Amino acid sequence: MNAPDHRDADAVGTARRVVQRGLWFEEFEIGTIYEHRPGRTITEADNVLFTTLTMNTQALHLDAAFADAQPPFNQRLVNSMFTLSTLVGLSVAQLTQGTLVGNLGFSEMTTPAPLFHGDTMYAETLVTDKRESKSRTGEGIVSLAHTARNQNGVIVATAVRKTLVRKAPTA
């Protein structure tokens, strides 16, 4: 007997479907920490592309001879704006994919340690607050505290983000 063809209309109609999405407003729980995996290994190409696309001519990101001669790191640094962008980006699939209306603001951004080419960044997010929107029915405001660590567990970036998130659709 042949295995069922998964393209068959009857088989597709009876199969349970799961669409990857972020969390609806109601699903966020204050005090919950979400660990975002997989991590992201940062390459020289990532750093150079981001740095040049954003017109950041800082030699510490682009000029190996210059950076190698500069203490205390004596090597090129990954652009801190790329670090922060990647930190938030690592959270999207798990938290806000398809449920985010928009980012309302970022605060308390820090980069306490640098990332270098070849480092791997891991991210986690703590839900710190949430409330229903007073002006937009069907939406709520969720506050998120993001933390990025390198492969050795050293914190390389933090950011607090307020988001506007959709509530679950009513049946």
XYZ file of N, CA, C and O in Angstrom:
684
model
N 0.840 -1.175 0.000
C 0.000 0.000 0.000
C 0.882 1.234 0.000
O 1.865 1.304 0.706
N 0.506 2.193 -0.808
C 1.287 3.425 -0.901
C 1.012 4.339 0.287
O -0.083 4.357 0.822
N 2.023 5.089 0.658
C 1.862 6.088 1.721
C 0.931 7.184 1.223
O 0.902 7.463 0.025
N 0.142 7.775 2.109
C -0.774 8.826 1.657
C -0.008 10.014 1.086
O 1.049 10.374 1.571
N -0.562 10.576 0.019
C 0.021 11.770 -0.586
C -0.428 12.969 0.244
O -1.612 13.260 0.332
N 0.520 13.664 0.884
C 0.184 14.785 1.753
C -0.383 15.967 0.988
O -0.901 16.894 1.573
N -0.294 15.913 -0.341
C -0.875 16.974 -1.149
C -2.337 16.691 -1.457
O -3.043 17.528 -1.968
N -2.793 15.473 -1.155
C -4.166 15.077 -1.419
C -5.120 15.974 -0.627
O -4.921 16.244 0.550
N -6.183 16.455 -1.258
C -7.113 17.394 -0.629
C -7.722 16.820 0.640
O -7.866 17.515 1.637
N -8.102 15.529 0.629
C -8.708 14.939 1.820
C -7.702 14.889 2.966
O -8.038 15.185 4.114
N -6.473 14.499 2.657
C -5.450 14.416 3.709
C -5.150 15.800 4.272
O -5.015 15.978 5.468
N -5.068 16.791 3.400
C -4.770 18.154 3.852
C -5.929 18.693 4.676
O -5.756 19.337 5.689
N -7.145 18.396 4.263
C -8.313 18.897 4.971
C -8.430 18.364 6.380
O -8.973 19.022 7.255
N -7.933 17.157 6.642
C -8.055 16.576 7.969
C -6.813 16.793 8.825
O -6.845 16.523 10.005
N -5.742 17.258 8.215
C -4.501 17.463 8.975
C -4.619 18.705 9.847
O -5.194 19.711 9.443
N -4.101 18.635 11.051
C -4.035 19.804 11.929
C -2.964 20.735 11.390
O -1.874 20.293 11.040
N -3.262 22.011 11.317
C -2.299 22.990 10.804
C -1.876 23.917 11.930
O -2.703 24.374 12.710
N -0.591 24.200 11.987
C -0.052 25.135 12.964
C 0.749 26.176 12.195
O 1.668 25.834 11.463
N 0.382 27.433 12.356
C 1.100 28.531 11.718
C 1.947 29.199 12.789
O 1.436 29.576 13.842
N 3.244 29.317 12.516
C 4.119 29.957 13.491
C 3.733 31.415 13.625
O 3.500 32.114 12.647
N 3.637 31.858 14.855
C 3.309 33.244 15.127
C 3.874 33.629 16.476
O 4.281 32.786 17.262
N 3.842 34.912 16.746
C 4.199 35.408 18.061
C 3.036 35.217 19.019
O 2.040 34.562 18.697
N 3.162 35.805 20.171
C 2.134 35.675 21.201
C 1.095 36.776 21.066
O 1.427 37.922 20.775
N -0.164 36.406 21.278
C -1.218 37.406 21.393
C -1.035 38.103 22.738
O -0.431 37.545 23.666
N -1.585 39.293 22.878
C -1.474 40.055 24.117
C -1.816 39.192 25.333
O -1.095 39.194 26.331
N -2.893 38.431 25.248
C -3.346 37.631 26.388
C -2.343 36.548 26.787
O -2.355 36.078 27.925
N -1.491 36.128 25.874
C -0.554 35.037 26.143
C 0.718 35.490 26.871
O 1.434 34.660 27.419
N 1.009 36.772 26.849
C 2.187 37.269 27.562
C 1.924 37.197 29.062
O 0.862 37.613 29.530
N 2.903 36.677 29.813
C 2.784 36.582 31.264
C 3.915 37.363 31.904
O 5.095 37.101 31.636
N 3.560 38.330 32.746
C 4.566 39.123 33.450
C 5.423 38.186 34.295
O 4.909 37.291 34.961
N 6.736 38.375 34.233
C 7.670 37.552 35.002
C 8.197 36.346 34.254
O 9.090 35.661 34.743
N 7.663 36.087 33.071
C 8.137 34.949 32.272
C 9.371 35.360 31.479
O 9.415 36.444 30.905
N 10.370 34.471 31.458
C 11.570 34.679 30.643
C 11.509 33.717 29.466
O 11.359 32.515 29.650
N 11.619 34.275 28.267
C 11.649 33.482 27.038
C 13.093 33.409 26.552
O 13.736 34.444 26.380
N 13.604 32.206 26.351
C 14.943 32.017 25.798
C 14.800 31.805 24.299
O 14.069 30.925 23.859
N 15.500 32.616 23.533
C 15.384 32.578 22.071
C 16.518 31.748 21.473
O 17.686 32.085 21.652
N 16.168 30.700 20.800
C 17.145 29.827 20.159
C 16.708 29.563 18.732
O 15.513 29.545 18.466
N 17.610 29.341 17.808
C 19.047 29.237 18.033
C 19.683 30.608 18.224
O 19.053 31.636 17.987
N 20.950 30.572 18.624
C 21.735 31.792 18.714
C 22.155 32.228 17.324
O 21.799 31.623 16.312
N 22.932 33.299 17.272
C 23.394 33.844 15.989
C 24.881 34.105 16.076
O 25.327 34.927 16.881
N 25.668 33.380 15.271
C 27.102 33.618 15.199
C 27.337 34.807 14.275
O 26.842 34.836 13.146
N 28.083 35.773 14.772
C 28.297 37.032 14.062
C 29.562 36.920 13.216
O 30.630 36.565 13.718
N 29.444 37.239 11.945
C 30.581 37.133 11.030
C 31.137 38.517 10.697
O 30.483 39.543 10.926
N 32.327 38.516 10.136
C 32.919 39.764 9.658
C 32.021 40.395 8.600
O 31.811 41.619 8.606
N 31.466 39.582 7.715
C 30.593 40.114 6.662
C 29.366 40.800 7.254
O 28.949 41.858 6.767
N 28.768 40.217 8.299
C 27.620 40.845 8.963
C 27.996 42.245 9.433
O 27.271 43.220 9.200
N 29.115 42.331 10.128
C 29.547 43.581 10.730
C 29.874 44.638 9.676
O 29.437 45.781 9.779
N 30.610 44.249 8.654
C 30.994 45.208 7.614
C 29.763 45.661 6.831
O 29.590 46.858 6.563
N 28.871 44.740 6.486
C 27.678 45.116 5.726
C 26.798 46.075 6.529
O 26.400 47.134 6.033
N 26.494 45.731 7.764
C 25.646 46.597 8.587
C 26.298 47.965 8.771
O 25.643 49.003 8.642
N 27.578 47.964 9.065
C 28.296 49.210 9.317
C 28.286 50.108 8.086
O 28.040 51.310 8.186
N 28.524 49.548 6.919
C 28.546 50.373 5.709
C 27.142 50.757 5.251
O 26.945 51.865 4.764
N 26.162 49.870 5.425
C 24.785 50.226 5.060
C 24.274 51.402 5.882
O 23.476 52.203 5.400
N 24.713 51.502 7.125
C 24.249 52.579 8.005
C 25.176 53.792 7.994
O 25.008 54.698 8.810
N 26.150 53.796 7.089
C 27.064 54.930 6.908
C 27.899 55.222 8.149
O 28.295 56.351 8.402
N 28.172 54.193 8.925
C 28.983 54.353 10.132
C 30.436 54.090 9.752
O 30.824 52.942 9.539
N 31.225 55.125 9.686
C 32.613 54.985 9.224
C 33.602 54.764 10.364
O 34.819 54.922 10.172
N 33.102 54.362 11.526
C 33.988 54.139 12.682
C 35.054 53.093 12.343
O 34.749 51.956 12.012
N 36.313 53.505 12.452
C 37.429 52.619 12.113
C 37.482 51.379 12.995
O 37.989 50.333 12.562
N 36.951 51.447 14.213
C 36.957 50.270 15.088
C 36.126 49.119 14.514
O 36.301 47.976 14.907
N 35.236 49.425 13.565
C 34.424 48.384 12.925
C 34.990 47.945 11.577
O 34.760 46.818 11.163
N 35.725 48.829 10.908
C 36.081 48.597 9.507
C 37.567 48.419 9.220
O 37.926 47.784 8.239
N 38.420 48.986 10.028
C 39.854 49.063 9.723
C 40.625 48.143 10.671
O 40.906 48.507 11.820
N 40.967 46.945 10.190
C 41.632 45.953 11.038
C 42.970 46.457 11.569
O 43.280 46.265 12.751
N 43.760 47.103 10.736
C 45.073 47.585 11.191
C 44.907 48.626 12.298
O 45.628 48.589 13.302
N 43.971 49.535 12.125
C 43.712 50.546 13.150
C 43.214 49.896 14.438
O 43.735 50.147 15.524
N 42.180 49.058 14.319
C 41.567 48.445 15.505
C 42.549 47.548 16.248
O 42.560 47.517 17.480
N 43.384 46.826 15.512
C 44.351 45.928 16.150
C 45.349 46.681 17.027
O 45.892 46.126 17.984
N 45.555 47.959 16.727
C 46.506 48.768 17.489
C 45.851 49.522 18.651
O 46.539 50.237 19.375
N 44.536 49.356 18.825
C 43.821 50.119 19.850
C 43.504 49.258 21.069
O 42.724 48.314 20.996
N 44.118 49.582 22.223
C 43.727 48.888 23.441
C 42.331 49.352 23.869
O 41.907 50.419 23.461
N 41.590 48.637 24.630
C 42.007 47.422 25.313
C 41.707 46.141 24.540
O 42.102 45.059 24.959
N 41.010 46.227 23.384
C 40.558 45.002 22.712
C 41.494 44.539 21.602
O 41.545 43.370 21.289
N 42.207 45.466 20.979
C 43.171 45.151 19.930
C 42.591 44.266 18.830
O 43.250 43.358 18.319
N 41.349 44.547 18.458
C 40.694 43.882 17.330
C 39.432 44.665 16.988
O 38.979 45.500 17.775
N 38.882 44.389 15.810
C 37.660 45.086 15.423
C 36.501 44.683 16.328
O 36.406 43.546 16.777
N 35.636 45.645 16.589
C 34.441 45.426 17.395
C 33.229 45.305 16.478
O 33.145 45.995 15.459
N 32.293 44.470 16.856
C 31.027 44.417 16.139
C 30.264 45.695 16.473
O 30.206 46.122 17.632
N 29.703 46.304 15.465
C 28.937 47.527 15.602
C 27.850 47.322 16.667
O 27.046 46.399 16.594
N 27.833 48.196 17.674
C 26.888 48.015 18.781
C 25.437 48.158 18.340
O 24.543 47.540 18.934
N 25.179 48.911 17.287
C 23.807 49.010 16.785
C 23.382 47.694 16.123
O 22.216 47.305 16.192
N 24.322 46.996 15.498
C 24.027 45.658 14.956
C 23.741 44.700 16.107
O 22.816 43.886 16.042
N 24.525 44.810 17.176
C 24.310 43.960 18.350
C 22.905 44.164 18.899
O 22.176 43.203 19.151
N 22.495 45.415 19.070
C 21.166 45.702 19.601
C 20.062 45.256 18.639
O 19.046 44.693 19.068
N 20.249 45.474 17.365
C 19.256 45.053 16.375
C 19.097 43.536 16.358
O 17.979 43.014 16.269
N 20.201 42.836 16.451
C 20.151 41.379 16.442
C 19.516 40.856 17.724
O 18.747 39.886 17.701
N 19.807 41.508 18.845
C 19.179 41.129 20.106
C 17.659 41.150 19.973
O 16.978 40.176 20.309
N 17.110 42.225 19.465
C 15.661 42.311 19.295
C 15.193 41.316 18.229
O 14.193 40.622 18.409
N 15.928 41.226 17.142
C 15.556 40.312 16.063
C 15.457 38.860 16.501
O 14.585 38.118 16.032
N 16.327 38.444 17.403
C 16.287 37.057 17.878
C 14.984 36.733 18.601
O 14.604 35.572 18.714
N 14.278 37.749 19.092
C 13.035 37.520 19.840
C 11.798 37.455 18.955
O 10.740 37.006 19.402
N 11.893 37.897 17.725
C 10.703 38.092 16.893
C 9.911 36.811 16.664
O 8.694 36.785 16.886
N 10.537 35.747 16.224
C 9.791 34.526 15.887
C 8.991 34.007 17.068
O 7.852 33.559 16.915
N 9.557 34.102 18.244
C 8.910 33.543 19.437
C 7.872 34.480 20.050
O 6.882 34.017 20.612
N 8.080 35.797 19.938
C 7.231 36.728 20.675
C 6.280 37.557 19.833
O 5.138 37.783 20.237
N 6.714 38.072 18.697
C 5.909 39.090 18.028
C 5.646 38.854 16.543
O 5.038 39.704 15.890
N 6.073 37.738 15.989
C 5.862 37.470 14.564
C 4.363 37.453 14.256
O 3.638 36.591 14.740
N 3.901 38.415 13.492
C 2.509 38.456 13.071
C 1.533 38.991 14.106
O 0.352 39.143 13.811
N 1.980 39.285 15.320
C 1.087 39.824 16.354
C 1.458 41.248 16.744
O 0.679 41.925 17.391
N 2.618 41.701 16.341
C 3.079 43.059 16.666
C 2.375 44.078 15.787
O 2.283 43.898 14.574
N 1.873 45.137 16.407
C 1.357 46.276 15.657
C 2.513 47.242 15.398
O 2.666 47.751 14.295
N 3.348 47.449 16.429
C 4.501 48.321 16.262
C 5.281 48.457 17.551
O 4.787 48.152 18.641
N 6.525 48.888 17.413
C 7.348 49.215 18.571
C 7.007 50.629 19.009
O 6.941 51.545 18.185
N 6.790 50.810 20.292
C 6.445 52.128 20.820
C 7.671 52.882 21.316
O 7.636 54.103 21.445
N 8.741 52.157 21.618
C 9.955 52.831 22.060
C 10.953 51.887 22.683
O 10.610 50.780 23.104
N 12.187 52.338 22.698
C 13.287 51.604 23.301
C 13.907 52.485 24.381
O 14.000 53.706 24.215
N 14.352 51.876 25.475
C 15.021 52.625 26.528
C 16.046 51.729 27.200
O 16.097 50.530 26.930
N 16.838 52.326 28.042
C 17.804 51.584 28.848
C 18.646 50.616 28.026
O 18.895 49.484 28.428
N 19.106 51.080 26.863
C 19.958 50.234 26.020
C 21.394 50.326 26.522
O 21.907 51.426 26.748
N 22.012 49.162 26.722
C 23.406 49.127 27.161
C 24.167 48.089 26.336
O 23.589 47.128 25.839
N 25.462 48.315 26.212
C 26.372 47.336 25.612
C 27.570 47.219 26.551
O 28.626 47.794 26.304
N 27.419 46.459 27.645
C 28.459 46.409 28.668
C 29.723 45.658 28.271
O 30.755 45.825 28.915
N 29.663 44.860 27.233
C 30.848 44.150 26.736
C 30.716 44.045 25.223
O 29.602 43.964 24.697
N 31.838 44.041 24.511
C 31.763 43.999 23.050
C 31.540 42.585 22.513
O 31.799 41.587 23.187
N 31.053 42.555 21.280
C 31.041 41.321 20.496
C 32.156 41.424 19.477
O 32.467 42.520 18.988
N 32.744 40.296 19.153
C 33.810 40.218 18.158
C 33.384 39.265 17.053
O 32.492 38.431 17.244
N 34.024 39.376 15.910
C 33.745 38.450 14.808
C 33.924 37.025 15.308
O 34.904 36.706 15.981
N 32.968 36.162 15.010
C 33.029 34.770 15.432
C 32.294 34.490 16.735
O 32.078 33.319 17.075
N 31.902 35.523 17.476
C 31.123 35.302 18.696
C 29.703 34.884 18.328
O 29.184 35.262 17.276
N 29.091 34.126 19.215
C 27.700 33.734 19.038
C 26.862 34.430 20.100
O 27.202 34.393 21.279
N 25.784 35.060 19.648
C 24.889 35.779 20.549
C 23.665 34.925 20.841
O 23.073 34.337 19.943
N 23.311 34.875 22.123
C 22.090 34.223 22.581
C 21.247 35.279 23.271
O 21.785 36.152 23.954
N 19.933 35.210 23.108
C 19.065 36.239 23.664
C 17.977 35.632 24.527
O 17.581 34.475 24.343
N 17.521 36.449 25.464
C 16.359 36.090 26.269
C 15.579 37.361 26.558
O 16.121 38.468 26.494
N 14.301 37.179 26.841
C 13.421 38.312 27.082
C 12.573 38.055 28.313
O 11.961 36.990 28.439
N 12.531 39.041 29.195
C 11.675 39.019 30.376
C 10.487 39.941 30.112
O 10.668 41.103 29.737
N 9.267 39.423 30.310
C 8.068 40.251 30.203
C 7.928 40.994 31.535
O 7.758 40.368 32.577
N 8.037 42.324 31.483
C 8.039 43.108 32.723
C 6.705 43.778 33.027
O 6.436 44.114 34.178
N 5.879 43.998 32.016
C 4.606 44.656 32.259
C 3.716 44.473 31.041
O 4.211 44.236 29.928
N 2.414 44.579 31.257
C 1.469 44.603 30.147
C 0.186 45.259 30.623
O -0.151 45.205 31.807
N -0.478 45.920 29.682
C -1.777 46.522 29.971
C -2.538 46.676 28.663
O -1.940 46.763 27.583
N -3.849 46.686 28.764
C -4.661 46.920 27.583
C -4.471 48.355 27.122
O -4.279 49.261 27.942
N -4.509 48.561 25.817
C -4.416 49.914 25.282
C -5.682 50.676 25.640
O -6.782 50.142 25.531
N -5.510 51.926 26.061
C -6.664 52.770 26.404
C -7.300 53.371 25.152
O -8.469 53.729 25.165
N -6.521 53.489 24.083
C -7.021 54.178 22.893
C -7.248 53.245 21.698
O -7.856 53.656 20.720
N -6.763 52.005 21.786
C -6.871 51.097 20.637
C -7.455 49.773 21.103
O -6.740 48.941 21.654
N -8.744 49.594 20.862
C -9.375 48.338 21.253
C -8.784 47.204 20.431
O -8.393 47.387 19.289
N -8.686 46.052 21.043
C -8.123 44.904 20.345
C -6.608 44.837 20.407
O -6.001 43.983 19.766
N -5.991 45.726 21.186
C -4.536 45.763 21.283
C -4.115 46.042 22.724
O -4.891 46.564 23.524
N -2.887 45.679 23.035
C -2.348 45.933 24.358
C -0.888 46.303 24.277
O -0.212 46.050 23.273
N -0.383 46.897 25.360
C 1.014 47.326 25.436
C 1.764 46.337 26.320
O 1.350 46.049 27.444
N 2.863 45.801 25.787
C 3.690 44.832 26.511
C 5.095 45.409 26.621
O 5.665 45.859 25.624
N 5.651 45.389 27.837
C 7.029 45.848 28.068
C 7.938 44.634 28.180
O 7.642 43.686 28.915
N 9.040 44.690 27.446
C 9.966 43.565 27.350
C 11.377 44.013 27.697
O 11.837 45.060 27.221
N 12.068 43.231 28.521
C 13.474 43.497 28.841
C 14.311 42.424 28.151
O 14.257 41.249 28.516
N 15.042 42.831 27.129
C 15.866 41.911 26.337
C 17.289 41.879 26.879
O 17.836 42.921 27.247
N 17.903 40.689 26.885
C 19.303 40.524 27.286
C 20.003 39.631 26.276
O 19.474 38.572 25.915
N 21.191 40.051 25.832
C 22.018 39.238 24.936
C 23.289 38.841 25.655
O 23.902 39.654 26.350
N 23.672 37.587 25.470
C 24.931 37.069 26.021
C 25.730 36.439 24.897
O 25.169 35.907 23.947
N 27.056 36.471 25.063
C 27.892 35.763 24.101
C 27.969 34.288 24.496
O 27.339 33.850 25.471
N 28.733 33.533 23.762
C 28.846 32.086 23.975
C 29.434 31.737 25.342
O 29.278 30.607 25.818
N 30.049 32.696 26.011
C 30.612 32.470 27.346
C 29.684 32.954 28.462
O 30.068 32.936 29.633
N 28.504 33.404 28.099
C 27.548 33.876 29.094
C 27.716 35.324 29.510
O 27.002 35.798 30.393
N 28.634 36.045 28.879
C 28.876 37.448 29.210
C 27.782 38.305 28.569
O 27.493 38.172 27.368
N 27.171 39.178 29.351
C 26.149 40.069 28.812
C 26.805 41.079 27.883
O 27.722 41.795 28.279
N 26.309 41.130 26.635
C 26.868 42.038 25.635
C 25.887 43.144 25.259
O 26.288 44.129 24.637
N 24.617 42.991 25.617
C 23.641 44.044 25.316
C 22.368 43.817 26.125
O 22.001 42.680 26.427
N 21.719 44.932 26.459
C 20.394 44.891 27.070
C 19.571 46.018 26.456
O 20.118 47.024 25.986
N 18.268 45.836 26.453
C 17.366 46.886 25.969
C 15.977 46.637 26.531
O 15.555 45.490 26.678
N 15.301 47.708 26.850
C 13.902 47.634 27.263
C 13.080 48.149 26.088
O 13.399 49.182 25.497
N 12.033 47.406 25.762
C 11.209 47.751 24.594
C 9.738 47.713 24.980
O 9.286 46.777 25.628
N 9.013 48.745 24.570
C 7.553 48.748 24.710
C 6.963 48.452 23.341
O 7.375 49.057 22.342
N 6.011 47.514 23.321
C 5.415 47.093 22.057
C 3.897 47.209 22.123
O 3.304 47.103 23.194
N 3.305 47.409 20.970
C 1.855 47.355 20.835
C 1.549 46.033 20.142
O 2.027 45.779 19.035
N 0.759 45.188 20.817
C 0.519 43.817 20.360
C -0.975 43.595 20.203
O -1.780 44.069 21.017
N -1.324 42.831 19.159
C -2.736 42.504 18.935
C -3.246 41.518 19.980
O -2.517 40.645 20.433
N -4.523 41.655 20.307
C -5.198 40.651 21.122
C -5.622 39.514 20.196
O -5.723 39.688 18.978
N -5.866 38.359 20.779
C -6.300 37.199 20.001
C -7.612 37.520 19.298
O -8.493 38.159 19.894
N -7.770 37.074 18.058
C -9.036 37.309 17.365
C -10.173 36.556 18.072
O -9.960 35.482 18.609
N -11.324 37.156 18.045
C -12.483 36.486 18.631
C -13.038 35.495 17.618
O -12.998 35.737 16.414
N -13.543 34.398 18.132
C -14.027 33.328 17.237
C -15.256 33.737 16.485
O -16.055 34.491 16.862
